[in-house]
Coordinates of C-alpha atoms in Angstrom, one line a residue:
X79 CA 0.0 0.1 0.2
X80 CA 1.1 3.8 -0.6
X81 CA 3.0 5.1 2.6
X82 CA 0.5 8.3 2.3
X83 CA -2.5 8.1 4.0
X84 CA -5.1 10.7 4.7
X85 CA -5.1 12.4 1.4
X86 CA -8.3 14.3 -0.3
X87 CA -8.7 14.7 -3.7
X88 CA -10.8 18.1 -4.6
X89 CA -11.3 20.9 -6.7
X90 CA -10.5 24.6 -6.0
X91 CA -12.9 27.4 -6.9
X92 CA -11.9 27.4 -11.1
X93 CA -12.7 23.3 -11.1
X94 CA -8.6 22.5 -11.3
X95 CA -7.5 19.1 -9.4
X96 CA -6.1 19.7 -5.7
X97 CA -4.8 17.0 -3.7
X98 CA -5.0 17.7 0.2
X99 CA -2.5 15.8 2.7
X100 CA -4.2 15.6 6.4
X101 CA -0.7 16.7 7.4
X102 CA -1.0 20.2 5.7
X103 CA -2.3 22.4 3.3
X104 CA -2.5 21.3 -0.9
X105 CA 0.4 19.1 -1.8
X106 CA -0.3 20.3 -5.5
X107 CA -2.5 22.6 -6.8
X108 CA -3.1 22.9 -10.6
X109 CA -4.0 26.5 -12.7
X110 CA -7.4 26.3 -14.1
X111 CA -5.9 26.7 -17.8
X112 CA -3.6 23.8 -17.3
X113 CA -0.5 25.4 -16.2
X114 CA 2.6 26.3 -18.6
X115 CA 0.7 26.1 -22.2
X116 CA 4.0 27.3 -24.1
X117 CA 4.9 24.1 -26.0
X118 CA 1.3 23.8 -26.8
X119 CA 0.8 27.1 -28.6
X120 CA 2.3 27.0 -32.2
X121 CA 1.4 25.0 -34.9
X122 CA -2.1 23.8 -36.5
X123 CA -3.2 24.0 -32.8
X124 CA -3.1 27.5 -32.5
X125 CA -6.8 27.5 -31.6
X126 CA -7.6 31.5 -31.8
X127 CA -6.0 32.3 -34.7
X128 CA -7.2 29.1 -36.8
X129 CA -10.8 29.8 -35.2
X130 CA -10.6 33.0 -36.6
X131 CA -9.8 32.0 -40.2
X132 CA -12.2 29.3 -39.8
X133 CA -15.0 31.9 -39.1
X134 CA -13.7 34.2 -41.7
X135 CA -14.1 31.4 -44.5
X136 CA -17.8 30.6 -43.5
X137 CA -17.2 27.9 -41.1
X138 CA -18.7 29.7 -38.3
X139 CA -21.8 27.1 -38.0
X140 CA -19.9 24.1 -38.0
X141 CA -17.6 25.4 -35.3
X142 CA -20.8 26.4 -33.3
X143 CA -21.8 23.0 -33.3
X144 CA -18.5 21.6 -32.5
X145 CA -18.5 23.7 -29.3
X146 CA -22.1 22.3 -28.4
X147 CA -21.2 18.8 -28.7
X148 CA -17.4 18.6 -27.6
X149 CA -17.3 21.6 -24.8
X150 CA -13.7 22.2 -23.8
X151 CA -12.2 22.2 -20.5
X152 CA -9.2 23.5 -18.5
X153 CA -7.7 22.7 -21.9
X154 CA -9.2 24.4 -25.3
X155 CA -6.9 22.4 -27.6
X156 CA -6.0 18.7 -27.8
X157 CA -3.2 17.1 -25.3
X158 CA -3.3 13.7 -27.1
X159 CA -2.6 12.8 -30.6
X160 CA -3.9 14.7 -33.3
X161 CA -7.8 14.4 -33.1
X162 CA -7.9 13.4 -36.5
X163 CA -6.6 10.2 -35.8
X164 CA -9.8 9.0 -34.0
X165 CA -11.6 9.3 -37.5
X166 CA -8.7 7.6 -39.3
X167 CA -8.9 5.0 -37.4
X168 CA -12.9 4.4 -37.8
X169 CA -12.6 4.4 -41.3
X170 CA -9.7 2.4 -41.8
X171 CA -11.2 -0.7 -39.8
X172 CA -14.1 -0.5 -41.9
X173 CA -14.3 -3.0 -44.9
X174 CA -14.7 -1.6 -48.5
X175 CA -14.3 2.5 -47.0
X176 CA -11.6 4.5 -48.4
X177 CA -9.9 7.0 -46.9
X178 CA -8.7 10.4 -48.2
X179 CA -6.7 13.2 -45.9
X180 CA -6.8 16.7 -47.2
X181 CA -4.1 19.0 -45.0
X182 CA -0.4 19.6 -44.6
X183 CA 1.9 17.0 -45.7
X184 CA 3.4 16.8 -41.9
X185 CA 0.4 16.3 -40.6
X186 CA -0.5 13.6 -43.1
X187 CA 2.7 12.1 -42.7
X188 CA 2.4 11.8 -38.9
X189 CA -1.1 10.3 -39.2
X190 CA -0.5 7.7 -41.8
X191 CA 2.5 6.5 -39.7
X192 CA 0.6 6.3 -36.6
X193 CA -2.5 4.4 -38.4
X194 CA -0.2 1.8 -39.9
X195 CA 1.8 1.6 -36.5
X196 CA -1.7 0.4 -35.2
X197 CA -2.4 -2.1 -38.0
X198 CA -3.9 -0.3 -41.0
X199 CA -3.2 -2.7 -43.8
X200 CA -4.6 -0.2 -46.5
X201 CA -3.3 3.2 -48.1
X202 CA -4.7 6.5 -47.2
X203 CA -5.2 8.6 -49.9
X204 CA -3.7 12.4 -50.0
X205 CA -4.7 15.5 -52.0
X206 CA -1.8 17.6 -51.5
X207 CA -1.9 21.5 -51.8
X208 CA 0.0 24.7 -51.8
X209 CA -0.7 28.3 -51.0
X210 CA -1.9 29.1 -54.1
X211 CA -4.3 25.7 -54.7
X212 CA -5.9 26.5 -51.4
X213 CA -6.7 30.3 -51.8
X214 CA -8.0 30.1 -55.2
X215 CA -10.2 26.9 -54.7
X216 CA -8.0 24.6 -56.8
X217 CA -7.9 22.2 -53.5
X218 CA -11.3 21.6 -53.6
X219 CA -11.3 20.7 -57.3
X220 CA -8.8 18.2 -56.9
X221 CA -10.4 16.7 -54.2
X222 CA -13.5 16.0 -56.3
X223 CA -11.2 14.9 -59.1
X224 CA -9.6 12.3 -56.8
X225 CA -12.6 11.4 -55.7
X226 CA -14.4 10.3 -58.8
X227 CA -11.0 8.7 -59.9
X228 CA -11.9 6.5 -56.9
X229 CA -15.3 5.7 -57.1
X230 CA -15.2 2.2 -57.9
X231 CA -18.4 0.3 -56.8
X232 CA -16.6 -3.3 -57.2
X233 CA -14.4 -2.0 -54.7
X234 CA -16.2 0.5 -52.5
X235 CA -19.3 1.3 -50.5
X236 CA -18.1 4.7 -49.3
X237 CA -15.0 7.3 -49.6
X238 CA -14.2 9.5 -46.5
X239 CA -12.7 12.7 -47.3
X240 CA -11.5 14.2 -43.9
X241 CA -10.1 17.9 -43.9
X242 CA -7.4 18.6 -41.3
X243 CA -6.6 21.9 -39.5
X244 CA -5.4 24.1 -42.7
X245 CA -8.3 23.2 -45.2
X246 CA -10.8 23.8 -42.5
X247 CA -9.5 26.9 -41.4
X248 CA -9.3 27.9 -45.2
X249 CA -13.0 27.0 -45.4
X250 CA -12.4 24.1 -48.2
X251 CA -16.4 23.1 -48.6
X252 CA -16.6 19.1 -48.4
X253 CA -20.3 19.9 -48.0
X254 CA -19.9 20.8 -51.9
X255 CA -18.7 17.0 -52.8
X256 CA -21.5 14.8 -54.6
X257 CA -23.5 12.8 -52.1
X258 CA -22.5 9.7 -54.5
X259 CA -20.7 8.5 -57.0
X260 CA -21.4 5.7 -59.5
X261 CA -23.0 4.1 -56.2
X262 CA -20.3 5.0 -53.9
X263 CA -21.1 7.3 -51.1
X264 CA -19.3 10.3 -50.6
X265 CA -18.8 11.1 -46.8
X266 CA -17.0 14.4 -46.3
X267 CA -15.9 15.2 -42.8
X268 CA -13.7 18.2 -41.1
X269 CA -11.5 17.2 -37.9
X270 CA -9.7 20.0 -36.8
X271 CA -7.1 20.1 -34.0
X272 CA -9.0 23.7 -32.8
X273 CA -12.5 22.3 -32.8
X274 CA -12.3 18.9 -31.5
X275 CA -10.5 18.2 -28.1
X276 CA -9.5 14.7 -28.3
X277 CA -9.2 11.8 -31.2
X278 CA -11.8 10.0 -29.2
X279 CA -14.3 12.5 -30.0
X280 CA -13.2 12.7 -33.7
X281 CA -14.4 8.8 -34.0
X282 CA -18.0 10.4 -33.0
X283 CA -17.4 13.0 -36.1
X284 CA -17.1 10.1 -38.5
X285 CA -19.7 7.8 -36.7
X286 CA -22.5 10.2 -36.7
X287 CA -21.7 11.9 -40.0
X288 CA -21.9 7.9 -40.8
X289 CA -25.3 7.2 -39.1
X290 CA -26.7 10.4 -40.5
X291 CA -26.3 9.1 -44.4
X292 CA -27.3 5.6 -43.4
X293 CA -30.7 7.0 -41.6
X294 CA -31.3 9.1 -44.1
X295 CA -30.8 6.2 -47.1
X296 CA -33.3 4.0 -44.8
X297 CA -35.7 6.6 -44.8
X298 CA -35.9 6.9 -48.4
X299 CA -36.7 3.4 -49.1
X300 CA -35.7 -0.3 -48.4
X301 CA -31.6 -1.0 -47.9
X302 CA -29.7 -4.2 -47.8
X303 CA -29.2 -6.4 -45.0
X304 CA -26.1 -6.5 -43.2
X305 CA -24.2 -10.2 -44.4
X306 CA -24.7 -11.6 -41.1
X307 CA -28.4 -11.4 -41.5
X308 CA -31.0 -9.5 -39.3
X309 CA -31.4 -10.6 -35.7
X310 CA -34.2 -12.7 -34.7
X311 CA -35.2 -10.9 -31.6
X312 CA -35.2 -7.0 -30.2
X313 CA -31.5 -5.9 -30.5
X314 CA -29.4 -3.6 -28.4
X315 CA -26.9 -1.4 -30.3
X316 CA -23.4 -1.0 -28.5
X317 CA -21.9 2.4 -28.6
X318 CA -18.2 2.4 -28.4
X319 CA -15.3 0.3 -29.5
X320 CA -15.1 -2.4 -27.2
X321 CA -12.8 -5.4 -26.7
X322 CA -14.0 -8.2 -29.2
X323 CA -15.2 -10.3 -26.3
X324 CA -17.2 -8.2 -24.7
X325 CA -20.1 -7.7 -27.5
X326 CA -20.5 -11.7 -27.5
X327 CA -20.7 -11.3 -23.4
X328 CA -23.3 -8.8 -23.5
X329 CA -25.2 -11.0 -25.9
X330 CA -25.2 -13.8 -23.6
X331 CA -26.1 -11.4 -20.8
X332 CA -29.2 -10.4 -22.7
X333 CA -30.2 -14.0 -24.1
X334 CA -32.6 -14.7 -20.5
X335 CA -34.5 -11.4 -21.5
X336 CA -35.2 -12.3 -25.2
X337 CA -32.7 -10.0 -26.3
X338 CA -29.5 -10.0 -28.6
X339 CA -26.4 -7.9 -28.8
X340 CA -27.0 -5.5 -32.3
X341 CA -23.9 -4.4 -34.0
X342 CA -21.0 -2.2 -32.7
X343 CA -20.8 1.8 -33.7
X344 CA -18.5 2.5 -35.2
X345 CA -19.3 -0.3 -37.5
X346 CA -17.2 -2.6 -39.6
X347 CA -19.0 -2.3 -42.6
X348 CA -21.8 0.0 -43.9
X349 CA -24.6 -2.4 -44.2
X350 CA -24.3 -2.4 -40.3
X351 CA -25.0 0.9 -39.7
X352 CA -28.6 -0.1 -41.1
X353 CA -29.2 -2.8 -38.6
X354 CA -27.7 -0.6 -35.7
X355 CA -30.2 2.0 -36.7
X356 CA -33.0 -1.2 -36.5
X357 CA -32.2 -1.8 -32.9
X358 CA -34.4 -1.2 -29.9
X359 CA -32.4 0.6 -27.8
X360 CA -28.6 1.7 -27.8
X361 CA -26.2 1.1 -24.9
X362 CA -23.9 4.1 -24.6
X363 CA -21.3 1.8 -23.7
X364 CA -18.9 5.1 -24.0
X365 CA -20.6 7.8 -23.2
X366 CA -18.9 10.7 -25.4
X367 CA -20.5 9.7 -28.9
X368 CA -22.8 13.0 -28.7
X369 CA -23.2 13.2 -32.5
X370 CA -23.8 9.4 -32.7
X371 CA -26.6 9.5 -30.0
X372 CA -28.4 12.3 -31.8
X373 CA -28.7 10.3 -34.8
X374 CA -30.3 7.2 -32.9
X375 CA -32.5 9.4 -31.2
X376 CA -33.9 11.0 -34.5
X377 CA -34.6 7.5 -35.7
X378 CA -36.4 7.2 -32.4
X379 CA -34.1 4.8 -30.3
X380 CA -33.8 5.1 -26.6
X381 CA -30.4 5.3 -25.3
X382 CA -29.1 3.8 -21.9
X383 CA -26.1 4.5 -20.2
X384 CA -23.0 2.7 -18.4
X385 CA -22.4 -0.7 -18.8
X386 CA -22.9 -4.4 -17.5
X387 CA -19.2 -3.8 -15.3
X388 CA -18.7 -5.5 -11.8
X389 CA -21.6 -6.6 -9.8
X390 CA -23.8 -3.8 -9.1
X391 CA -23.0 -2.6 -12.7
X392 CA -24.0 -5.4 -14.3
X393 CA -27.1 -5.9 -12.0
X394 CA -28.4 -2.5 -12.5
X395 CA -27.6 -2.3 -16.7
X396 CA -29.7 -5.5 -17.0
X397 CA -32.3 -3.8 -15.2
X398 CA -32.2 -0.6 -17.1
X399 CA -32.2 -2.5 -20.5
X400 CA -35.1 -4.6 -19.5
X401 CA -37.3 -1.5 -18.1
X402 CA -36.9 0.1 -22.1
X403 CA -37.9 -3.2 -23.7
X404 CA -40.9 -3.5 -21.3
X405 CA -39.3 -6.8 -20.1
X406 CA -41.0 -9.1 -17.0
X407 CA -39.2 -8.5 -14.2
X408 CA -39.1 -12.2 -13.8
X409 CA -37.1 -12.0 -17.2
X410 CA -34.7 -9.3 -15.7
X411 CA -34.2 -11.3 -12.3
X412 CA -33.6 -14.7 -14.5
X413 CA -31.0 -12.7 -16.7
X414 CA -29.3 -11.0 -13.2
X415 CA -29.4 -14.3 -11.2
X416 CA -27.4 -15.9 -14.3
X417 CA -24.9 -13.6 -14.3
X418 CA -24.6 -11.7 -11.0
X419 CA -23.3 -14.4 -8.6
X420 CA -20.7 -15.1 -11.7
X421 CA -19.4 -12.0 -11.7
X422 CA -18.9 -11.8 -7.8
X423 CA -17.2 -15.4 -7.9
X424 CA -14.8 -13.7 -10.4
X425 CA -14.2 -10.9 -8.5
X426 CA -13.3 -13.0 -5.4
X427 CA -10.8 -15.0 -7.0
X428 CA -9.0 -12.0 -8.3
X429 CA -8.3 -9.3 -6.0
X430 CA -6.4 -6.1 -6.0
X431 CA -4.9 -4.7 -3.3
X432 CA -3.0 -1.4 -3.8
X433 CA -4.0 2.5 -4.3
X434 CA -4.8 2.5 -8.1
X435 CA -5.2 6.4 -9.8
X436 CA -7.0 6.2 -13.5
X437 CA -6.6 8.1 -16.3
X438 CA -7.3 8.2 -20.0
X439 CA -9.1 9.3 -22.9
X440 CA -10.7 6.3 -24.3
X441 CA -14.0 7.2 -22.7
X442 CA -14.1 3.7 -20.5
X443 CA -12.1 5.3 -17.4
X444 CA -15.2 5.4 -15.1
X445 CA -16.1 1.8 -16.1
X446 CA -12.4 0.4 -15.1
X447 CA -12.5 2.5 -12.1
X448 CA -15.7 0.7 -11.0
X449 CA -14.3 -2.6 -12.0
X450 CA -11.1 -2.2 -9.8
X451 CA -13.2 -0.8 -7.1
X452 CA -15.1 -4.2 -6.8
X453 CA -11.8 -6.0 -7.0
X454 CA -10.7 -4.2 -4.0
X455 CA -8.6 -1.8 -5.0
X456 CA -8.7 1.9 -3.5
X457 CA -9.1 4.0 -6.2
X458 CA -9.2 8.0 -4.8
X459 CA -9.3 9.4 -8.4
X460 CA -10.5 9.2 -11.7
X461 CA -9.5 11.7 -15.0
X462 CA -11.2 11.0 -18.2
X463 CA -10.1 13.9 -21.3
X464 CA -13.9 13.5 -22.0
X465 CA -16.3 15.6 -21.2
X466 CA -19.2 15.1 -18.8
X467 CA -22.5 13.5 -20.5
X468 CA -26.1 12.0 -19.3
X469 CA -24.6 8.6 -19.8
X470 CA -22.0 8.5 -17.7
X471 CA -24.1 10.1 -14.9
X472 CA -24.5 6.3 -13.6
X473 CA -21.0 5.7 -13.5
X474 CA -20.1 9.0 -12.1
X475 CA -22.4 8.8 -8.9
X476 CA -21.7 5.1 -7.9
X477 CA -18.0 6.4 -7.9
X478 CA -18.5 9.5 -6.3
X479 CA -20.9 7.6 -3.5
X480 CA -17.4 5.5 -3.0
X481 CA -15.5 8.4 -2.1
X482 CA -13.9 8.8 -5.7
X483 CA -13.0 12.3 -7.2
X484 CA -14.4 12.1 -10.5
X485 CA -12.3 14.7 -13.1
X486 CA -14.3 15.6 -16.5
X487 CA -12.3 17.1 -18.9
X488 CA -9.1 16.4 -17.2
X489 CA -5.9 17.8 -18.1
X490 CA -2.4 16.1 -18.0
X491 CA -1.5 18.7 -15.3
X492 CA -4.6 17.4 -13.3
X493 CA -3.2 13.6 -13.6
X494 CA 0.2 14.4 -13.2
X495 CA -0.5 16.6 -9.7
X496 CA -2.6 13.7 -8.3
X497 CA 0.3 11.1 -8.8
X498 CA 2.6 13.3 -7.7
X499 CA 0.6 14.2 -4.3
X500 CA -0.8 10.6 -3.9
X501 CA 2.3 8.4 -4.9
X502 CA -0.3 5.7 -5.7
X503 CA 0.9 1.9 -5.7
X504 CA -0.1 2.1 -9.3
X505 CA -1.0 4.9 -11.9
X506 CA -3.0 3.9 -15.2
X507 CA -2.5 6.6 -17.7
X508 CA -1.6 8.0 -20.9
X509 CA 1.7 7.7 -22.1
X510 CA 3.1 11.1 -20.1
X511 CA 1.3 10.0 -17.1
X512 CA 3.4 6.6 -17.4
X513 CA 6.6 8.3 -18.2
X514 CA 6.4 10.9 -15.2
X515 CA 5.4 8.0 -12.7
X516 CA 8.4 6.0 -13.9
X517 CA 10.4 8.9 -13.5
X518 CA 9.0 8.9 -9.9
X519 CA 9.8 5.2 -9.2
X520 CA 5.9 4.7 -8.9
X521 CA 4.6 1.5 -11.2
X522 CA 2.7 2.6 -14.1
X523 CA 0.3 1.0 -17.0
X524 CA -0.7 2.5 -20.1
X525 CA -4.5 2.6 -20.4
X526 CA -4.6 2.0 -24.1
X527 CA -2.9 -0.8 -25.0
X528 CA -2.9 -2.5 -21.5
X529 CA -6.2 -1.8 -19.7
X530 CA -8.6 -1.0 -23.0
X531 CA -7.5 -4.1 -24.8
X532 CA -9.0 -6.6 -22.4
X533 CA -12.4 -7.6 -21.7
X534 CA -14.3 -5.6 -19.2
X535 CA -18.0 -7.2 -19.3
X536 CA -19.5 -9.9 -17.2
X537 CA -17.8 -12.4 -15.5
X538 CA -15.2 -12.6 -18.3
X539 CA -14.4 -8.8 -17.1
X540 CA -14.6 -9.2 -13.7
X541 CA -11.4 -11.1 -13.3
X542 CA -9.3 -9.7 -16.7
X543 CA -7.9 -7.1 -14.5
X544 CA -6.2 -8.5 -11.7
X545 CA -3.3 -10.2 -12.9
X546 CA -2.0 -7.3 -14.9
X547 CA -2.4 -4.8 -12.2
X548 CA -1.1 -7.2 -9.4
X549 CA 1.9 -7.7 -11.6
X550 CA 2.3 -4.1 -11.9
X551 CA 2.1 -3.0 -8.4
X552 CA 4.6 -6.0 -7.5
X553 CA 7.3 -4.4 -9.3
X554 CA 7.2 -1.3 -7.2
X555 CA 10.4 -2.5 -5.4
X556 CA 11.9 -3.2 -8.5
X557 CA 10.8 0.4 -9.9
X558 CA 12.5 1.9 -6.8
X559 CA 15.5 0.0 -7.6
X560 CA 16.2 1.5 -11.1
X561 CA 15.5 4.9 -9.7
X562 CA 18.2 4.7 -7.4
X563 CA 20.4 3.5 -9.9
X564 CA 19.6 6.1 -12.7
X565 CA 19.9 8.7 -9.7
X566 CA 22.2 11.5 -10.6
X567 CA 22.1 11.3 -14.8
X568 CA 20.3 14.6 -15.2
X569 CA 17.0 15.4 -16.7
X570 CA 16.0 17.3 -19.8
X571 CA 18.6 18.6 -21.7
X572 CA 21.2 17.4 -18.9
X573 CA 20.1 13.8 -19.2
X574 CA 23.1 11.4 -19.6
X575 CA 26.1 10.6 -18.0
X576 CA 28.4 13.7 -18.5
X577 CA 32.7 13.7 -18.0
X578 CA 32.3 17.3 -16.9
X579 CA 29.7 19.6 -16.7
X580 CA 26.7 19.4 -19.0
X581 CA 27.1 21.8 -22.0
X582 CA 24.4 24.3 -21.2
X583 CA 23.8 27.3 -23.5
X584 CA 21.9 30.0 -21.7
X585 CA 22.3 32.6 -24.3
X586 CA 20.2 30.4 -26.5
X587 CA 17.6 30.0 -24.2
X588 CA 17.6 33.6 -23.4
X589 CA 17.3 34.5 -27.0
X590 CA 14.7 32.0 -27.9
X591 CA 12.8 33.6 -24.7
X592 CA 12.9 37.0 -26.5
X593 CA 11.8 35.6 -29.7
X594 CA 8.7 34.5 -28.0
X595 CA 8.3 37.6 -26.0
X596 CA 8.2 39.6 -29.4
X597 CA 5.7 37.3 -30.9
X598 CA 3.5 37.8 -28.1
X599 CA 3.6 41.6 -28.3
X600 CA 3.0 41.3 -32.1
X601 CA 0.3 39.0 -31.7
X602 CA -1.6 41.4 -29.0
X603 CA -1.1 44.3 -31.5
X604 CA -2.6 42.3 -34.0
X605 CA -5.9 42.0 -31.8
X606 CA -5.7 45.7 -31.0
X607 CA -5.9 46.4 -34.5

């Protein structure tokens, strides 16, 4: 267990995370704006400059919609990877769907590199541009020509065209692309870093756009059935990317109530969108899909939050689903009696002993925290980069009743402050959190690759985290030895083993500071003009 006892995680008047110790005043305080933002102030995430340019280019309606769907928190720009990676990943995982990017070459290179790093097995289209083609409208003509060249109905169901920051700020009108070419659907979206706070929400941008297209197709007339056929029972569409075993487990839990698990959205093929819209209800497993939820609601489908995670979560979620479908109390009880005891048994056989902090940007952070607590862990803090929505309320209420501080739109600085103050036995979080924790000698696990990539639902999920979490906690002594071994090797630009003193160049830093100050004064003067 952690040596620190009597800590309390809270918030100050501005909503910044504040960790207090019983032995003294606040151990760590974080400014409301997330601290020093110098490193994020340039490039394509220059929020104010890009937003102003986009509004002048006629994109005000789009930006207002983004602001409503994805309200920002203390950080008004992405703190994770480029948001467009989320929508790119959704498109690349779909069969018979081609993807085209329109943006700066450096951005496209980075996005395609990361997409192939994560297993993409197809090419990503790219329409290059220069200043002339951007301002004259030639870029849009090039995009339209490229889409026409690609539209082969024998190979594709749809083409997704994505504007990155610069084309969005310049007003490249993807809405004017044809809706279909030779029977191939064309879906154009804007996913700028100055309008979409996280790459998780960019998944929602594309999922919502595709559902909107599919819903209008279904309203216009008959549509093809999915390759797997139509379910013979009322179905529950599942919203959010999950471990592959989770939908099957959810289907097993629904069966005693005469229900079936429907398609998962984001979908793997276009036809699944029709089946998803044909559901009886939607389970918002990941609660941040605002645009997708809107499309389901416009189709008249009710939405249920939370998920069948842990003992309490499984029981309450099955009851909520049963109520939506007007299932009899006996059938609901049958489903609960079939799976809740199995979940309890799995939890009893996979205990976690230690203090764990949880943070991430996947959307399932609250669910993971619930499972850890029911496994025996002490979880004082959960931070998620995603916003608060009605579909995460049950999870937040449950956690807060257990004394957990839940921070929506948590900044990297918030999460780091908690780790530094509490010094947990294990920190689960993003790459910078893992790096920071290990520098402090604290065991850490990367949420996306080591926690999200495991089943969470029902009996299968109840015991899935204990092995990896306990193994990581058990490495505490080894982490301490490693920290002691590398003590004194420097940090940042002084890292390494030096025979003499590091070759510091303070004059270069002073010159760079002057340049930044000059740029800030110029920007301020431009605002006044």
